[in-house]
Amino acid sequence: MDQLRTQTINQLPSGAALIKRELCYTICFIFILISSIIALNLGSSSRSLPLFRFDHFFPRKLPPPFPHTHPLRACDYSYGKWVRVDKKNPVLLYDEDCPFLDPGFRCHRNGRKDIEFLKWRWQPHGCYLPRFNASDFLERSRNGRIVFAGDSMGRNQWESLLCMLAQAVSNKSTIFEVNGSPITKHKGFLSMKFQDYNLTVEYYRTPFLAVLGRRPITTPPQVKLIVKVDQLHWRSKQWKGANVIVLNTGHWWNKEKIAKMY
């Protein structure tokens, strides 16, 4: 009887062996649980279980949001395309009641019927273009100068920016032309000041940006004027000190318009 009891006791595992076995079971269970969770997360994009996501520890490589772009390359806002405006996120526009619009640039009042041109926005490739914030723009441009120089296309851009910024100014009388010139003036230059921000947004009519001169005596008679491409327009002296200069060269690419004007 004593011999049988001794054999039975020897066959039972010791306390250390029991602990070791339980620990092994626990580790195996945890390993299987973690493996299952990782497998589920890799196979699903659901965010319904944020406590069981391992994105912080195992970040996934996501493809760039736009094709043909390098994720580390600087954004080129000039490279993109026009896309239709999302109805759920419409573009905030100014209307033709803006007091800074030249009468000739008021499309609807001059007979344009369609409004489809208002339903597009510019989308750069590889970039997120934030919505325009007039208040933020004015604050960041405080005590500065923004200069537009060029032909009527530059004037369109200049007037458009004035109307966009004016939406953030409650008292429109604090926006005025520095020299008291009317907005309908087509030649020379105009300088609109946002008094509350000590900001001027200026336009200089310089269609070629370069100097126009008389033709040399030796040139053929059909030559009326010459363009001195190595000399900036004399008004460029007034651009000095500007924080931003926006240049426009539309006249360089329109032979018929040049012939009519000069």
PDB file of N, CA and C in Angstrom, residues 205-259:
ATOM      1  N   ARG A 205      -0.523  98.455 -65.234  1.00  0.00           N
ATOM      2  CA  ARG A 205      -0.743  98.035 -66.623  1.00  0.00           C
ATOM      3  C   ARG A 205       0.573  98.095 -67.387  1.00  0.00           C
ATOM      4  N   THR A 206       1.159  96.947 -67.608  1.00  0.00           N
ATOM      5  CA  THR A 206       2.401  96.813 -68.362  1.00  0.00           C
ATOM      6  C   THR A 206       2.295  95.543 -69.212  1.00  0.00           C
ATOM      7  N   PRO A 207       1.582  95.596 -70.354  1.00  0.00           N
ATOM      8  CA  PRO A 207       1.281  94.388 -71.125  1.00  0.00           C
ATOM      9  C   PRO A 207       2.486  93.533 -71.494  1.00  0.00           C
ATOM     10  N   PHE A 208       3.637  94.169 -71.760  1.00  0.00           N
ATOM     11  CA  PHE A 208       4.800  93.390 -72.170  1.00  0.00           C
ATOM     12  C   PHE A 208       5.827  93.198 -71.048  1.00  0.00           C
ATOM     13  N   LEU A 209       5.639  93.889 -69.960  1.00  0.00           N
ATOM     14  CA  LEU A 209       6.575  93.859 -68.829  1.00  0.00           C
ATOM     15  C   LEU A 209       7.934  94.430 -69.198  1.00  0.00           C
ATOM     16  N   ALA A 210       8.192  94.566 -70.481  1.00  0.00           N
ATOM     17  CA  ALA A 210       9.466  95.093 -70.967  1.00  0.00           C
ATOM     18  C   ALA A 210       9.243  96.477 -71.578  1.00  0.00           C
ATOM     19  N   VAL A 211      10.315  97.080 -72.060  1.00  0.00           N
ATOM     20  CA  VAL A 211      10.259  98.435 -72.600  1.00  0.00           C
ATOM     21  C   VAL A 211       9.853  98.393 -74.072  1.00  0.00           C
ATOM     22  N   LEU A 212       8.871  99.219 -74.450  1.00  0.00           N
ATOM     23  CA  LEU A 212       8.510  99.416 -75.845  1.00  0.00           C
ATOM     24  C   LEU A 212       9.225 100.665 -76.348  1.00  0.00           C
ATOM     25  N   GLY A 213       9.882 100.539 -77.519  1.00  0.00           N
ATOM     26  CA  GLY A 213      10.639 101.684 -78.042  1.00  0.00           C
ATOM     27  C   GLY A 213      10.390 101.929 -79.515  1.00  0.00           C
ATOM     28  N   ARG A 214      10.898 103.049 -79.998  1.00  0.00           N
ATOM     29  CA  ARG A 214      10.775 103.370 -81.411  1.00  0.00           C
ATOM     30  C   ARG A 214      11.718 102.480 -82.218  1.00  0.00           C
ATOM     31  N   ARG A 215      11.310 102.229 -83.448  1.00  0.00           N
ATOM     32  CA  ARG A 215      12.124 101.374 -84.300  1.00  0.00           C
ATOM     33  C   ARG A 215      13.366 102.122 -84.768  1.00  0.00           C
ATOM     34  N   PRO A 216      14.477 101.445 -84.906  1.00  0.00           N
ATOM     35  CA  PRO A 216      15.677 102.073 -85.479  1.00  0.00           C
ATOM     36  C   PRO A 216      15.448 102.459 -86.947  1.00  0.00           C
ATOM     37  N   ILE A 217      16.167 103.404 -87.421  1.00  0.00           N
ATOM     38  CA  ILE A 217      15.995 103.899 -88.793  1.00  0.00           C
ATOM     39  C   ILE A 217      16.262 102.802 -89.816  1.00  0.00           C
ATOM     40  N   THR A 218      17.130 101.868 -89.455  1.00  0.00           N
ATOM     41  CA  THR A 218      17.532 100.831 -90.402  1.00  0.00           C
ATOM     42  C   THR A 218      16.525  99.687 -90.531  1.00  0.00           C
ATOM     43  N   THR A 219      15.474  99.684 -89.723  1.00  0.00           N
ATOM     44  CA  THR A 219      14.503  98.582 -89.780  1.00  0.00           C
ATOM     45  C   THR A 219      13.517  98.792 -90.922  1.00  0.00           C
ATOM     46  N   PRO A 220      12.876  97.718 -91.404  1.00  0.00           N
ATOM     47  CA  PRO A 220      11.881  97.841 -92.482  1.00  0.00           C
ATOM     48  C   PRO A 220      10.717  98.732 -92.046  1.00  0.00           C
ATOM     49  N   PRO A 221      10.030  99.355 -92.992  1.00  0.00           N
ATOM     50  CA  PRO A 221       8.948 100.292 -92.662  1.00  0.00           C
ATOM     51  C   PRO A 221       7.762  99.640 -91.956  1.00  0.00           C
ATOM     52  N   GLN A 222       7.540  98.333 -92.166  1.00  0.00           N
ATOM     53  CA  GLN A 222       6.406  97.670 -91.507  1.00  0.00           C
ATOM     54  C   GLN A 222       6.613  97.504 -90.008  1.00  0.00           C
ATOM     55  N   VAL A 223       7.829  97.698 -89.548  1.00  0.00           N
ATOM     56  CA  VAL A 223       8.117  97.618 -88.112  1.00  0.00           C
ATOM     57  C   VAL A 223       7.743  98.948 -87.475  1.00  0.00           C
ATOM     58  N   LYS A 224       6.803  98.903 -86.552  1.00  0.00           N
ATOM     59  CA  LYS A 224       6.324 100.135 -85.909  1.00  0.00           C
ATOM     60  C   LYS A 224       7.019 100.391 -84.579  1.00  0.00           C
ATOM     61  N   LEU A 225       7.137  99.348 -83.786  1.00  0.00           N
ATOM     62  CA  LEU A 225       7.747  99.469 -82.472  1.00  0.00           C
ATOM     63  C   LEU A 225       8.665  98.271 -82.244  1.00  0.00           C
ATOM     64  N   ILE A 226       9.527  98.396 -81.277  1.00  0.00           N
ATOM     65  CA  ILE A 226      10.365  97.267 -80.881  1.00  0.00           C
ATOM     66  C   ILE A 226      10.192  97.020 -79.386  1.00  0.00           C
ATOM     67  N   VAL A 227      10.456  95.792 -78.978  1.00  0.00           N
ATOM     68  CA  VAL A 227      10.383  95.412 -77.579  1.00  0.00           C
ATOM     69  C   VAL A 227      11.811  95.138 -77.093  1.00  0.00           C
ATOM     70  N   LYS A 228      12.233  95.865 -76.114  1.00  0.00           N
ATOM     71  CA  LYS A 228      13.578  95.673 -75.556  1.00  0.00           C
ATOM     72  C   LYS A 228      13.491  94.641 -74.430  1.00  0.00           C
ATOM     73  N   VAL A 229      13.716  93.394 -74.815  1.00  0.00           N
ATOM     74  CA  VAL A 229      13.494  92.292 -73.877  1.00  0.00           C
ATOM     75  C   VAL A 229      14.503  92.288 -72.728  1.00  0.00           C
ATOM     76  N   ASP A 230      15.567  93.055 -72.846  1.00  0.00           N
ATOM     77  CA  ASP A 230      16.578  93.084 -71.782  1.00  0.00           C
ATOM     78  C   ASP A 230      16.344  94.212 -70.788  1.00  0.00           C
ATOM     79  N   GLN A 231      15.196  94.921 -70.931  1.00  0.00           N
ATOM     80  CA  GLN A 231      14.904  96.027 -70.023  1.00  0.00           C
ATOM     81  C   GLN A 231      13.474  95.896 -69.493  1.00  0.00           C
ATOM     82  N   LEU A 232      13.338  95.953 -68.175  1.00  0.00           N
ATOM     83  CA  LEU A 232      12.011  95.939 -67.575  1.00  0.00           C
ATOM     84  C   LEU A 232      11.309  97.270 -67.807  1.00  0.00           C
ATOM     85  N   HIS A 233       9.992  97.222 -67.822  1.00  0.00           N
ATOM     86  CA  HIS A 233       9.174  98.425 -67.974  1.00  0.00           C
ATOM     87  C   HIS A 233       9.570  99.446 -66.904  1.00  0.00           C
ATOM     88  N   TRP A 234       9.488 100.732 -67.291  1.00  0.00           N
ATOM     89  CA  TRP A 234       9.947 101.768 -66.364  1.00  0.00           C
ATOM     90  C   TRP A 234       9.138 101.782 -65.073  1.00  0.00           C
ATOM     91  N   ARG A 235       7.908 101.245 -65.102  1.00  0.00           N
ATOM     92  CA  ARG A 235       7.106 101.194 -63.880  1.00  0.00           C
ATOM     93  C   ARG A 235       7.627 100.147 -62.888  1.00  0.00           C
ATOM     94  N   SER A 236       8.528  99.286 -63.334  1.00  0.00           N
ATOM     95  CA  SER A 236       9.051  98.257 -62.439  1.00  0.00           C
ATOM     96  C   SER A 236       9.751  98.852 -61.225  1.00  0.00           C
ATOM     97  N   LYS A 237      10.174 100.108 -61.345  1.00  0.00           N
ATOM     98  CA  LYS A 237      10.788 100.768 -60.185  1.00  0.00           C
ATOM     99  C   LYS A 237       9.790 100.893 -59.041  1.00  0.00           C
ATOM    100  N   GLN A 238       8.492 100.972 -59.405  1.00  0.00           N
ATOM    101  CA  GLN A 238       7.451 101.101 -58.379  1.00  0.00           C
ATOM    102  C   GLN A 238       7.132  99.757 -57.722  1.00  0.00           C
ATOM    103  N   TRP A 239       7.622  98.671 -58.291  1.00  0.00           N
ATOM    104  CA  TRP A 239       7.356  97.348 -57.720  1.00  0.00           C
ATOM    105  C   TRP A 239       8.325  97.006 -56.595  1.00  0.00           C
ATOM    106  N   LYS A 240       9.397  97.771 -56.498  1.00  0.00           N
ATOM    107  CA  LYS A 240      10.411  97.464 -55.492  1.00  0.00           C
ATOM    108  C   LYS A 240       9.801  97.499 -54.081  1.00  0.00           C
ATOM    109  N   GLY A 241      10.199  96.565 -53.277  1.00  0.00           N
ATOM    110  CA  GLY A 241       9.710  96.508 -51.905  1.00  0.00           C
ATOM    111  C   GLY A 241       8.438  95.722 -51.736  1.00  0.00           C
ATOM    112  N   ALA A 242       7.865  95.238 -52.840  1.00  0.00           N
ATOM    113  CA  ALA A 242       6.632  94.444 -52.746  1.00  0.00           C
ATOM    114  C   ALA A 242       6.935  93.079 -52.128  1.00  0.00           C
ATOM    115  N   ASN A 243       5.992  92.578 -51.359  1.00  0.00           N
ATOM    116  CA  ASN A 243       6.142  91.244 -50.760  1.00  0.00           C
ATOM    117  C   ASN A 243       5.822  90.141 -51.758  1.00  0.00           C
ATOM    118  N   VAL A 244       4.863  90.419 -52.656  1.00  0.00           N
ATOM    119  CA  VAL A 244       4.468  89.452 -53.680  1.00  0.00           C
ATOM    120  C   VAL A 244       4.281  90.209 -54.995  1.00  0.00           C
ATOM    121  N   ILE A 245       4.846  89.663 -56.092  1.00  0.00           N
ATOM    122  CA  ILE A 245       4.643  90.239 -57.420  1.00  0.00           C
ATOM    123  C   ILE A 245       4.064  89.155 -58.330  1.00  0.00           C
ATOM    124  N   VAL A 246       2.906  89.436 -58.924  1.00  0.00           N
ATOM    125  CA  VAL A 246       2.245  88.509 -59.838  1.00  0.00           C
ATOM    126  C   VAL A 246       2.364  89.092 -61.241  1.00  0.00           C
ATOM    127  N   LEU A 247       3.083  88.386 -62.128  1.00  0.00           N
ATOM    128  CA  LEU A 247       3.320  88.863 -63.480  1.00  0.00           C
ATOM    129  C   LEU A 247       2.420  88.119 -64.471  1.00  0.00           C
ATOM    130  N   ASN A 248       2.040  88.824 -65.541  1.00  0.00           N
ATOM    131  CA  ASN A 248       1.202  88.219 -66.568  1.00  0.00           C
ATOM    132  C   ASN A 248       1.755  88.578 -67.941  1.00  0.00           C
ATOM    133  N   THR A 249       1.801  87.595 -68.853  1.00  0.00           N
ATOM    134  CA  THR A 249       2.410  87.804 -70.169  1.00  0.00           C
ATOM    135  C   THR A 249       1.469  87.446 -71.307  1.00  0.00           C
ATOM    136  N   GLY A 250       0.182  87.665 -71.123  1.00  0.00           N
ATOM    137  CA  GLY A 250      -0.783  87.278 -72.134  1.00  0.00           C
ATOM    138  C   GLY A 250      -0.541  87.919 -73.497  1.00  0.00           C
ATOM    139  N   HIS A 251      -0.078  89.163 -73.529  1.00  0.00           N
ATOM    140  CA  HIS A 251       0.103  89.873 -74.788  1.00  0.00           C
ATOM    141  C   HIS A 251       1.213  89.283 -75.655  1.00  0.00           C
ATOM    142  N   TRP A 252       2.098  88.551 -75.063  1.00  0.00           N
ATOM    143  CA  TRP A 252       3.178  87.963 -75.839  1.00  0.00           C
ATOM    144  C   TRP A 252       2.654  86.913 -76.816  1.00  0.00           C
ATOM    145  N   TRP A 253       1.459  86.374 -76.566  1.00  0.00           N
ATOM    146  CA  TRP A 253       0.970  85.234 -77.347  1.00  0.00           C
ATOM    147  C   TRP A 253      -0.233  85.583 -78.206  1.00  0.00           C
ATOM    148  N   ASN A 254      -0.509  86.880 -78.407  1.00  0.00           N
ATOM    149  CA  ASN A 254      -1.677  87.293 -79.177  1.00  0.00           C
ATOM    150  C   ASN A 254      -1.246  88.324 -80.222  1.00  0.00           C
ATOM    151  N   LYS A 255      -0.905  87.844 -81.420  1.00  0.00           N
ATOM    152  CA  LYS A 255      -0.389  88.732 -82.463  1.00  0.00           C
ATOM    153  C   LYS A 255      -1.450  89.727 -82.936  1.00  0.00           C
ATOM    154  N   GLU A 256      -2.709  89.269 -83.078  1.00  0.00           N
ATOM    155  CA  GLU A 256      -3.757  90.151 -83.566  1.00  0.00           C
ATOM    156  C   GLU A 256      -4.004  91.299 -82.606  1.00  0.00           C
ATOM    157  N   LYS A 257      -3.980  91.006 -81.321  1.00  0.00           N
ATOM    158  CA  LYS A 257      -4.219  92.047 -80.320  1.00  0.00           C
ATOM    159  C   LYS A 257      -3.087  93.072 -80.326  1.00  0.00           C
ATOM    160  N   ILE A 258      -1.888  92.602 -80.522  1.00  0.00           N
ATOM    161  CA  ILE A 258      -0.735  93.495 -80.566  1.00  0.00           C
ATOM    162  C   ILE A 258      -0.858  94.430 -81.773  1.00  0.00           C
ATOM    163  N   ALA A 259      -1.253  93.873 -82.926  1.00  0.00           N
ATOM    164  CA  ALA A 259      -1.374  94.680 -84.131  1.00  0.00           C
ATOM    165  C   ALA A 259      -2.441  95.773 -83.991  1.00  0.00           C
TER     166      ALA A 259
END
